Amino acid sequence: MDLELSDKQQSAVKDILRWYKEGNNQYITLGGYAGTGKTTLMGFLSKVLRERDKKLKIAFCSFTGKASRVLQRKLRDTNSIYKYDYTGTIHRLIYRPVTDDKGEVINWERMATDEFLYDLIVVDEASMITRDIWNDLLSFNKPILAVGDHGQLPPIDGNFNLMENPQLRLEEIYRQQINNPIIKVSEIARKYGKIPVEEFSKTVKKLDKKKPDTGELLESMFESYDIDTMVLTGYNRSRVRLNEGIRQLLGFQTPTPSQGDRVICLKNNHKEEIFNGMMGTILNVVEGNMDDYEYYDAEIELDEEDYPYFGKISKEQFGQQSTTNSIVDGVDLFDFGYALTVHKAQGSQAKRVVVFEERFSRMDDEMWRRWLYTAVTRAVEELYIVGE
């Protein structure tokens, strides 16, 4: 094996192999903090299982396209994906299009159990999975390994959380990540909920929001905003204000969405294959009106997806602090996506992340630690936290 595991990782692998061999339970959950080597473990497990069964087919899947691409890249780096494996979204794995007489997709339905070709399902970022999708995955009667981060916020819609109490846990930082400043900051956030104003590295810093040079640095970063940047807040009012400010710095002349604008999807639409939290860039947008309801005909290039979105999107949703309830059939919900709440950013990552510390009065200390930990672990290379 060209992958080395810690004692804790080896113990988790043994438990998973025992679960898989015995077959007494359909699924097992593995929780791991950032930097504990969850993906390394998945790659190692993939190779061990293939040594035992060369014909084994594994489906590696995630809720979002971006998360599945990240997983795919990491597994490929360690040669852990085999010829007949699947790597992609859960949606493409288990749902099939329903077409009309013209061959156009009018809906999606769960595929038949006897169509499913894989022997094992590995779900990454499992804390994002809804109860309905989980039940659909279980319906194929295949063993499922659900992997996620049990230190993150629970799902925003509340009642179902696969990572609330995982059966197996990785909580020791993997030796390859010990000197990673982002991992160091994430540990401080998770354990103490208070990150000191400090330069942890040239690109990982806690900034004092009251100092003038903090504002200058932020303005400079926002002027160079690109697809690899993520700005995170707690309050929706802050999100709206930051979206306005960043768009002005980037030279957008009107408050309405324009070609080149970054946007985020706010509501699932299985028919169109768009899901809450998907990010994209507007390629084309034209105003429209039907029965006095104003909308945009939009073409949006979705991040890490194979095909752009074409459809009608709500005009009134842009710049709002909450998701509109006045939904018209056939109209989807998007908003500007330069700044996001931390809840909306779950499952996503970016090379550069700016976090504005904003704590709700109703947050207890445990929920605040989870909020802060979730926020800082969205960063891959650069992290700037703005607070006191």
GROMACS .gro file of C-alpha atoms in nm:
model
  388
    1MET     CA    1   0.000   0.000   0.000
    2ASP     CA    2   0.124   0.350  -0.084
    3LEU     CA    3  -0.104   0.507   0.176
    4GLU     CA    4   0.002   0.518   0.540
    5LEU     CA    5  -0.263   0.529   0.808
    6SER     CA    6  -0.249   0.637   1.170
    7ASP     CA    7  -0.350   0.393   1.443
    8LYS     CA    8  -0.692   0.560   1.470
    9GLN     CA    9  -0.747   0.534   1.095
   10GLN     CA   10  -0.640   0.169   1.091
   11SER     CA   11  -0.885   0.095   1.370
   12ALA     CA   12  -1.166   0.264   1.175
   13VAL     CA   13  -1.076   0.063   0.861
   14LYS     CA   14  -1.092  -0.263   1.059
   15ASP     CA   15  -1.434  -0.170   1.197
   16ILE     CA   16  -1.564  -0.084   0.849
   17LEU     CA   17  -1.425  -0.406   0.698
   18ARG     CA   18  -1.587  -0.606   0.980
   19TRP     CA   19  -1.920  -0.429   0.921
   20TYR     CA   20  -1.897  -0.495   0.546
   21LYS     CA   21  -1.809  -0.863   0.589
   22GLU     CA   22  -2.073  -0.940   0.849
   23GLY     CA   23  -2.351  -0.759   0.665
   24ASN     CA   24  -2.573  -0.726   0.972
   25ASN     CA   25  -2.642  -0.355   0.921
   26GLN     CA   26  -2.702  -0.184   0.589
   27TYR     CA   27  -2.505   0.128   0.673
   28ILE     CA   28  -2.228   0.261   0.894
   29THR     CA   29  -2.143   0.626   0.967
   30LEU     CA   30  -1.792   0.770   0.994
   31GLY     CA   31  -1.743   1.120   1.133
   32GLY     CA   32  -1.412   1.300   1.103
   33TYR     CA   33  -1.294   1.650   1.179
   34ALA     CA   34  -1.109   1.853   0.917
   35GLY     CA   35  -0.755   1.722   0.876
   36THR     CA   36  -0.818   1.377   1.022
   37GLY     CA   37  -0.771   1.200   0.689
   38LYS     CA   38  -1.123   1.089   0.594
   39THR     CA   39  -1.046   1.083   0.222
   40THR     CA   40  -0.716   0.904   0.280
   41LEU     CA   41  -0.907   0.638   0.471
   42MET     CA   42  -1.162   0.602   0.190
   43GLY     CA   43  -0.882   0.554  -0.062
   44PHE     CA   44  -0.710   0.294   0.154
   45LEU     CA   45  -1.038   0.112   0.210
   46SER     CA   46  -1.107   0.108  -0.165
   47LYS     CA   47  -0.777  -0.068  -0.232
   48VAL     CA   48  -0.816  -0.322   0.050
   49LEU     CA   49  -1.164  -0.419  -0.068
   50ARG     CA   50  -1.038  -0.468  -0.425
   51GLU     CA   51  -0.763  -0.696  -0.302
   52ARG     CA   52  -1.039  -0.915  -0.161
   53ASP     CA   53  -1.280  -0.880  -0.455
   54LYS     CA   54  -1.140  -0.757  -0.786
   55LYS     CA   55  -1.490  -0.733  -0.936
   56LEU     CA   56  -1.622  -0.501  -0.666
   57LYS     CA   57  -1.785  -0.184  -0.798
   58ILE     CA   58  -1.805   0.118  -0.566
   59ALA     CA   59  -2.019   0.430  -0.609
   60PHE     CA   60  -1.848   0.733  -0.452
   61CYS     CA   61  -2.103   1.012  -0.434
   62SER     CA   62  -2.179   1.351  -0.279
   63PHE     CA   63  -2.477   1.583  -0.265
   64THR     CA   64  -2.318   1.859  -0.476
   65GLY     CA   65  -2.119   1.848  -0.798
   66LYS     CA   66  -1.837   2.048  -0.642
   67ALA     CA   67  -1.798   1.810  -0.347
   68SER     CA   68  -1.801   1.507  -0.578
   69ARG     CA   69  -1.532   1.663  -0.801
   70VAL     CA   70  -1.310   1.730  -0.497
   71LEU     CA   71  -1.354   1.370  -0.380
   72GLN     CA   72  -1.285   1.237  -0.728
   73ARG     CA   73  -0.962   1.434  -0.757
   74LYS     CA   74  -0.834   1.318  -0.417
   75LEU     CA   75  -0.915   0.954  -0.486
   76ARG     CA   76  -0.749   0.970  -0.828
   77ASP     CA   77  -0.434   1.115  -0.672
   78THR     CA   78  -0.395   0.791  -0.475
   79ASN     CA   79  -0.512   0.561  -0.759
   80SER     CA   80  -0.811   0.455  -0.550
   81ILE     CA   81  -1.077   0.471  -0.824
   82TYR     CA   82  -1.119   0.166  -1.045
   83LYS     CA   83  -1.252   0.123  -1.397
   84TYR     CA   84  -1.616   0.045  -1.317
   85ASP     CA   85  -1.655   0.273  -1.013
   86TYR     CA   86  -1.883   0.575  -1.009
   87THR     CA   87  -1.781   0.920  -0.886
   88GLY     CA   88  -2.038   1.199  -0.903
   89THR     CA   89  -2.352   1.338  -0.748
   90ILE     CA   90  -2.610   1.128  -0.569
   91HIS     CA   91  -2.870   1.267  -0.806
   92ARG     CA   92  -2.704   1.128  -1.119
   93LEU     CA   93  -2.633   0.802  -0.942
   94ILE     CA   94  -2.985   0.705  -0.840
   95TYR     CA   95  -3.232   0.917  -1.041
   96ARG     CA   96  -3.334   0.885  -1.406
   97PRO     CA   97  -3.500   1.144  -1.632
   98VAL     CA   98  -3.867   1.121  -1.724
   99THR     CA   99  -3.924   1.258  -2.076
  100ASP     CA  100  -4.231   1.366  -2.269
  101ASP     CA  101  -4.328   1.280  -2.628
  102LYS     CA  102  -4.078   1.536  -2.756
  103GLY     CA  103  -3.793   1.381  -2.561
  104GLU     CA  104  -3.770   1.672  -2.318
  105VAL     CA  105  -3.703   1.603  -1.951
  106ILE     CA  106  -4.015   1.677  -1.747
  107ASN     CA  107  -3.915   1.516  -1.417
  108TRP     CA  108  -3.677   1.274  -1.243
  109GLU     CA  109  -3.757   0.947  -1.070
  110ARG     CA  110  -3.563   0.698  -0.864
  111MET     CA  111  -3.415   0.423  -1.077
  112ALA     CA  112  -3.536   0.063  -1.038
  113THR     CA  113  -3.354  -0.144  -0.778
  114ASP     CA  114  -3.253  -0.408  -1.033
  115GLU     CA  115  -3.088  -0.137  -1.248
  116PHE     CA  116  -2.840  -0.043  -0.977
  117LEU     CA  117  -2.496  -0.174  -1.075
  118TYR     CA  118  -2.282  -0.103  -0.768
  119ASP     CA  119  -2.193  -0.323  -0.472
  120LEU     CA  120  -2.108  -0.052  -0.219
  121ILE     CA  121  -2.215   0.311  -0.183
  122VAL     CA  122  -1.977   0.560  -0.021
  123VAL     CA  123  -2.142   0.894   0.056
  124ASP     CA  124  -1.910   1.189   0.124
  125GLU     CA  125  -2.024   1.513   0.296
  126ALA     CA  126  -2.303   1.302   0.444
  127SER     CA  127  -2.417   1.573   0.684
  128MET     CA  128  -2.588   1.743   0.385
  129ILE     CA  129  -2.810   1.447   0.298
  130THR     CA  130  -3.184   1.494   0.345
  131ARG     CA  131  -3.410   1.226   0.485
  132ASP     CA  132  -3.580   1.168   0.147
  133ILE     CA  133  -3.251   1.115  -0.037
  134TRP     CA  134  -3.123   0.889   0.241
  135ASN     CA  135  -3.437   0.675   0.220
  136ASP     CA  136  -3.392   0.652  -0.158
  137LEU     CA  137  -3.031   0.538  -0.112
  138LEU     CA  138  -3.137   0.275   0.141
  139SER     CA  139  -3.403   0.143  -0.099
  140PHE     CA  140  -3.136  -0.022  -0.317
  141ASN     CA  141  -3.048  -0.260  -0.032
  142LYS     CA  142  -2.675  -0.208  -0.080
  143PRO     CA  143  -2.424  -0.143   0.200
  144ILE     CA  144  -2.363   0.228   0.256
  145LEU     CA  145  -2.064   0.397   0.419
  146ALA     CA  146  -2.168   0.754   0.510
  147VAL     CA  147  -1.874   0.988   0.574
  148GLY     CA  148  -1.892   1.344   0.705
  149ASP     CA  149  -1.769   1.601   0.956
  150HIS     CA  150  -1.950   1.576   1.289
  151GLY     CA  151  -1.806   1.910   1.402
  152GLN     CA  152  -2.004   2.111   1.149
  153LEU     CA  153  -2.341   2.279   1.181
  154PRO     CA  154  -2.646   2.054   1.154
  155PRO     CA  155  -2.850   2.082   0.832
  156ILE     CA  156  -3.047   2.405   0.818
  157ASP     CA  157  -3.382   2.229   0.772
  158GLY     CA  158  -3.328   2.058   1.098
  159ASN     CA  159  -3.485   1.724   1.165
  160PHE     CA  160  -3.242   1.481   1.001
  161ASN     CA  161  -2.864   1.468   1.051
  162LEU     CA  162  -2.661   1.158   0.964
  163MET     CA  163  -2.356   1.302   1.139
  164GLU     CA  164  -2.528   1.387   1.468
  165ASN     CA  165  -2.382   1.082   1.640
  166PRO     CA  166  -2.154   0.885   1.401
  167GLN     CA  167  -2.076   0.523   1.487
  168LEU     CA  168  -1.705   0.572   1.409
  169ARG     CA  169  -1.504   0.888   1.472
  170LEU     CA  170  -1.174   1.035   1.357
  171GLU     CA  171  -1.070   1.319   1.587
  172GLU     CA  172  -0.690   1.307   1.576
  173ILE     CA  173  -0.525   1.535   1.318
  174TYR     CA  174  -0.354   1.333   1.045
  175ARG     CA  175   0.024   1.380   1.055
  176GLN     CA  176   0.031   1.528   0.703
  177GLN     CA  177  -0.199   1.810   0.825
  178ILE     CA  178  -0.038   1.892   1.160
  179ASN     CA  179   0.139   2.205   1.033
  180ASN     CA  180  -0.153   2.330   0.820
  181PRO     CA  181  -0.250   2.672   0.962
  182ILE     CA  182  -0.612   2.636   0.849
  183ILE     CA  183  -0.639   2.310   1.041
  184LYS     CA  184  -0.482   2.481   1.343
  185VAL     CA  185  -0.742   2.758   1.329
  186SER     CA  186  -1.023   2.505   1.284
  187GLU     CA  187  -0.910   2.326   1.603
  188ILE     CA  188  -0.913   2.654   1.796
  189ALA     CA  189  -1.262   2.731   1.664
  190ARG     CA  190  -1.396   2.386   1.748
  191LYS     CA  191  -1.245   2.365   2.096
  192TYR     CA  192  -1.270   2.723   2.220
  193GLY     CA  193  -1.499   2.923   1.991
  194LYS     CA  194  -1.260   3.217   2.013
  195ILE     CA  195  -0.990   3.282   1.753
  196PRO     CA  196  -0.728   3.539   1.858
  197VAL     CA  197  -0.629   3.830   1.636
  198GLU     CA  198  -0.313   3.678   1.499
  199GLU     CA  199  -0.118   3.600   1.181
  200PHE     CA  200  -0.105   3.221   1.165
  201SER     CA  201   0.067   3.239   0.826
  202LYS     CA  202   0.100   3.489   0.541
  203THR     CA  203  -0.240   3.376   0.408
  204VAL     CA  204  -0.420   3.269   0.727
  205LYS     CA  205  -0.505   3.559   0.958
  206LYS     CA  206  -0.753   3.689   1.213
  207LEU     CA  207  -0.805   4.060   1.142
  208ASP     CA  208  -0.924   4.326   1.387
  209LYS     CA  209  -1.233   4.475   1.224
  210LYS     CA  210  -1.173   4.813   1.394
  211LYS     CA  211  -0.834   4.877   1.234
  212PRO     CA  212  -0.827   5.092   0.917
  213ASP     CA  213  -0.587   4.862   0.735
  214THR     CA  214  -0.837   4.576   0.773
  215GLY     CA  215  -1.089   4.768   0.561
  216GLU     CA  216  -0.822   4.848   0.304
  217LEU     CA  217  -0.717   4.483   0.278
  218LEU     CA  218  -1.079   4.367   0.239
  219GLU     CA  219  -1.150   4.626  -0.029
  220SER     CA  220  -0.842   4.511  -0.220
  221MET     CA  221  -0.951   4.146  -0.198
  222PHE     CA  222  -1.306   4.224  -0.304
  223GLU     CA  223  -1.183   4.422  -0.603
  224SER     CA  224  -1.004   4.106  -0.718
  225TYR     CA  225  -1.300   3.878  -0.634
  226ASP     CA  226  -1.314   3.568  -0.855
  227ILE     CA  227  -1.465   3.219  -0.864
  228ASP     CA  228  -1.204   3.097  -0.613
  229THR     CA  229  -1.323   3.344  -0.344
  230MET     CA  230  -1.592   3.286  -0.081
  231VAL     CA  231  -1.721   3.552   0.160
  232LEU     CA  232  -1.913   3.424   0.463
  233THR     CA  233  -2.143   3.596   0.712
  234GLY     CA  234  -2.387   3.510   0.987
  235TYR     CA  235  -2.663   3.760   0.917
  236ASN     CA  236  -2.862   3.776   0.595
  237ARG     CA  237  -2.862   4.156   0.614
  238SER     CA  238  -2.480   4.146   0.607
  239ARG     CA  239  -2.491   3.908   0.312
  240VAL     CA  240  -2.714   4.146   0.115
  241ARG     CA  241  -2.497   4.448   0.201
  242LEU     CA  242  -2.175   4.268   0.105
  243ASN     CA  243  -2.324   4.146  -0.223
  244GLU     CA  244  -2.411   4.508  -0.308
  245GLY     CA  245  -2.067   4.637  -0.209
  246ILE     CA  246  -1.868   4.370  -0.391
  247ARG     CA  247  -2.073   4.416  -0.709
  248GLN     CA  248  -2.002   4.791  -0.699
  249LEU     CA  249  -1.629   4.728  -0.657
  250LEU     CA  250  -1.641   4.491  -0.953
  251GLY     CA  251  -1.799   4.757  -1.170
  252PHE     CA  252  -2.161   4.640  -1.200
  253GLN     CA  253  -2.366   4.952  -1.273
  254THR     CA  254  -2.718   4.838  -1.178
  255PRO     CA  255  -2.873   4.647  -0.885
  256THR     CA  256  -3.019   4.392  -1.128
  257PRO     CA  257  -2.835   4.071  -1.223
  258SER     CA  258  -2.608   4.102  -1.526
  259GLN     CA  259  -2.384   3.891  -1.743
  260GLY     CA  260  -2.085   3.782  -1.535
  261ASP     CA  261  -2.265   3.802  -1.198
  262ARG     CA  262  -2.205   3.526  -0.946
  263VAL     CA  263  -2.530   3.365  -0.826
  264ILE     CA  264  -2.647   3.093  -0.590
  265CYS     CA  265  -2.949   2.863  -0.622
  266LEU     CA  266  -3.187   2.887  -0.326
  267LYS     CA  267  -3.434   2.606  -0.394
  268ASN     CA  268  -3.416   2.251  -0.526
  269ASN     CA  269  -3.566   2.173  -0.865
  270HIS     CA  270  -3.509   1.806  -0.948
  271LYS     CA  271  -3.657   1.851  -1.294
  272GLU     CA  272  -3.391   2.108  -1.384
  273GLU     CA  273  -3.119   1.930  -1.183
  274ILE     CA  274  -3.049   2.233  -0.969
  275PHE     CA  275  -3.015   2.220  -0.592
  276ASN     CA  276  -3.007   2.458  -0.299
  277GLY     CA  277  -2.652   2.591  -0.259
  278MET     CA  278  -2.533   2.541  -0.619
  279MET     CA  279  -2.315   2.829  -0.740
  280GLY     CA  280  -2.279   2.965  -1.090
  281THR     CA  281  -2.202   3.258  -1.320
  282ILE     CA  282  -2.463   3.429  -1.539
  283LEU     CA  283  -2.389   3.388  -1.909
  284ASN     CA  284  -2.699   3.566  -2.032
  285VAL     CA  285  -3.003   3.725  -1.868
  286VAL     CA  286  -3.313   3.895  -2.018
  287GLU     CA  287  -3.615   4.042  -1.837
  288GLY     CA  288  -3.954   3.878  -1.893
  289ASN     CA  289  -4.312   3.905  -1.768
  290MET     CA  290  -4.610   3.669  -1.746
  291ASP     CA  291  -4.940   3.755  -1.584
  292ASP     CA  292  -4.773   4.053  -1.413
  293TYR     CA  293  -4.507   3.829  -1.258
  294GLU     CA  294  -4.159   3.956  -1.341
  295TYR     CA  295  -3.876   3.712  -1.404
  296TYR     CA  296  -3.552   3.671  -1.597
  297ASP     CA  297  -3.480   3.424  -1.873
  298ALA     CA  298  -3.132   3.317  -1.769
  299GLU     CA  299  -2.845   3.102  -1.884
  300ILE     CA  300  -2.616   3.017  -1.592
  301GLU     CA  301  -2.288   2.828  -1.601
  302LEU     CA  302  -2.303   2.614  -1.287
  303ASP     CA  303  -1.976   2.543  -1.105
  304GLU     CA  304  -1.843   2.190  -1.155
  305GLU     CA  305  -2.148   2.084  -1.359
  306ASP     CA  306  -2.141   1.949  -1.714
  307TYR     CA  307  -2.425   2.158  -1.854
  308PRO     CA  308  -2.547   2.516  -1.799
  309TYR     CA  309  -2.887   2.598  -1.656
  310PHE     CA  310  -3.147   2.746  -1.891
  311GLY     CA  311  -3.471   2.872  -1.738
  312LYS     CA  312  -3.678   3.139  -1.571
  313ILE     CA  313  -3.555   3.285  -1.242
  314SER     CA  314  -3.743   3.510  -1.001
  315LYS     CA  315  -3.675   3.883  -1.028
  316GLU     CA  316  -3.798   3.969  -0.679
  317GLN     CA  317  -3.561   3.724  -0.509
  318PHE     CA  318  -3.245   3.919  -0.589
  319GLY     CA  319  -3.123   4.129  -0.298
  320GLN     CA  320  -3.373   3.990  -0.048
  321GLN     CA  321  -3.282   3.888   0.308
  322SER     CA  322  -3.508   3.581   0.301
  323THR     CA  323  -3.626   3.330   0.044
  324THR     CA  324  -3.949   3.442  -0.120
  325ASN     CA  325  -4.266   3.239  -0.074
  326SER     CA  326  -4.444   3.381  -0.380
  327ILE     CA  327  -4.318   3.109  -0.611
  328VAL     CA  328  -4.466   3.074  -0.959
  329ASP     CA  329  -4.459   2.733  -1.125
  330GLY     CA  330  -4.168   2.708  -1.365
  331VAL     CA  331  -3.970   2.991  -1.202
  332ASP     CA  332  -3.656   2.910  -1.002
  333LEU     CA  333  -3.497   3.100  -0.716
  334PHE     CA  334  -3.146   3.247  -0.739
  335ASP     CA  335  -2.972   3.538  -0.567
  336PHE     CA  336  -2.634   3.708  -0.586
  337GLY     CA  337  -2.363   3.471  -0.465
  338TYR     CA  338  -2.062   3.685  -0.374
  339ALA     CA  339  -2.137   3.662  -0.002
  340LEU     CA  340  -2.312   3.367   0.160
  341THR     CA  341  -2.431   3.269   0.504
  342VAL     CA  342  -2.228   2.988   0.655
  343HIS     CA  343  -2.531   2.759   0.642
  344LYS     CA  344  -2.555   2.807   0.265
  345ALA     CA  345  -2.182   2.737   0.224
  346GLN     CA  346  -2.191   2.390   0.381
  347GLY     CA  347  -2.049   2.131   0.146
  348SER     CA  348  -1.855   2.393  -0.053
  349GLN     CA  349  -1.495   2.509  -0.038
  350ALA     CA  350  -1.287   2.784  -0.197
  351LYS     CA  351  -0.918   2.863  -0.226
  352ARG     CA  352  -0.971   3.199  -0.050
  353VAL     CA  353  -1.230   3.247   0.224
  354VAL     CA  354  -1.320   3.565   0.414
  355VAL     CA  355  -1.525   3.509   0.732
  356PHE     CA  356  -1.709   3.787   0.914
  357GLU     CA  357  -1.770   3.670   1.269
  358GLU     CA  358  -2.138   3.729   1.343
  359ARG     CA  359  -2.304   3.552   1.633
  360PHE     CA  360  -2.680   3.536   1.675
  361SER     CA  361  -2.802   3.616   2.026
  362ARG     CA  362  -2.987   3.283   2.039
  363MET     CA  363  -2.671   3.083   1.965
  364ASP     CA  364  -2.538   2.889   2.262
  365ASP     CA  365  -2.163   2.831   2.293
  366GLU     CA  366  -2.179   2.487   2.128
  367MET     CA  367  -2.368   2.615   1.824
  368TRP     CA  368  -2.129   2.912   1.793
  369ARG     CA  369  -1.827   2.680   1.795
  370ARG     CA  370  -1.989   2.473   1.520
  371TRP     CA  371  -2.069   2.788   1.319
  372LEU     CA  372  -1.712   2.916   1.344
  373TYR     CA  373  -1.560   2.574   1.272
  374THR     CA  374  -1.784   2.523   0.969
  375ALA     CA  375  -1.689   2.868   0.838
  376VAL     CA  376  -1.312   2.834   0.862
  377THR     CA  377  -1.308   2.480   0.719
  378ARG     CA  378  -1.450   2.612   0.390
  379ALA     CA  379  -1.100   2.748   0.316
  380VAL     CA  380  -0.846   2.550   0.114
  381GLU     CA  381  -0.546   2.786   0.091
  382GLU     CA  382  -0.625   3.136   0.223
  383LEU     CA  383  -0.837   3.230   0.526
  384TYR     CA  384  -0.912   3.579   0.659
  385ILE     CA  385  -1.135   3.607   0.967
  386VAL     CA  386  -1.273   3.950   1.052
  387GLY     CA  387  -1.370   4.012   1.413
  388GLU     CA  388  -1.247   4.130   1.750
   0.00000   0.00000   0.00000
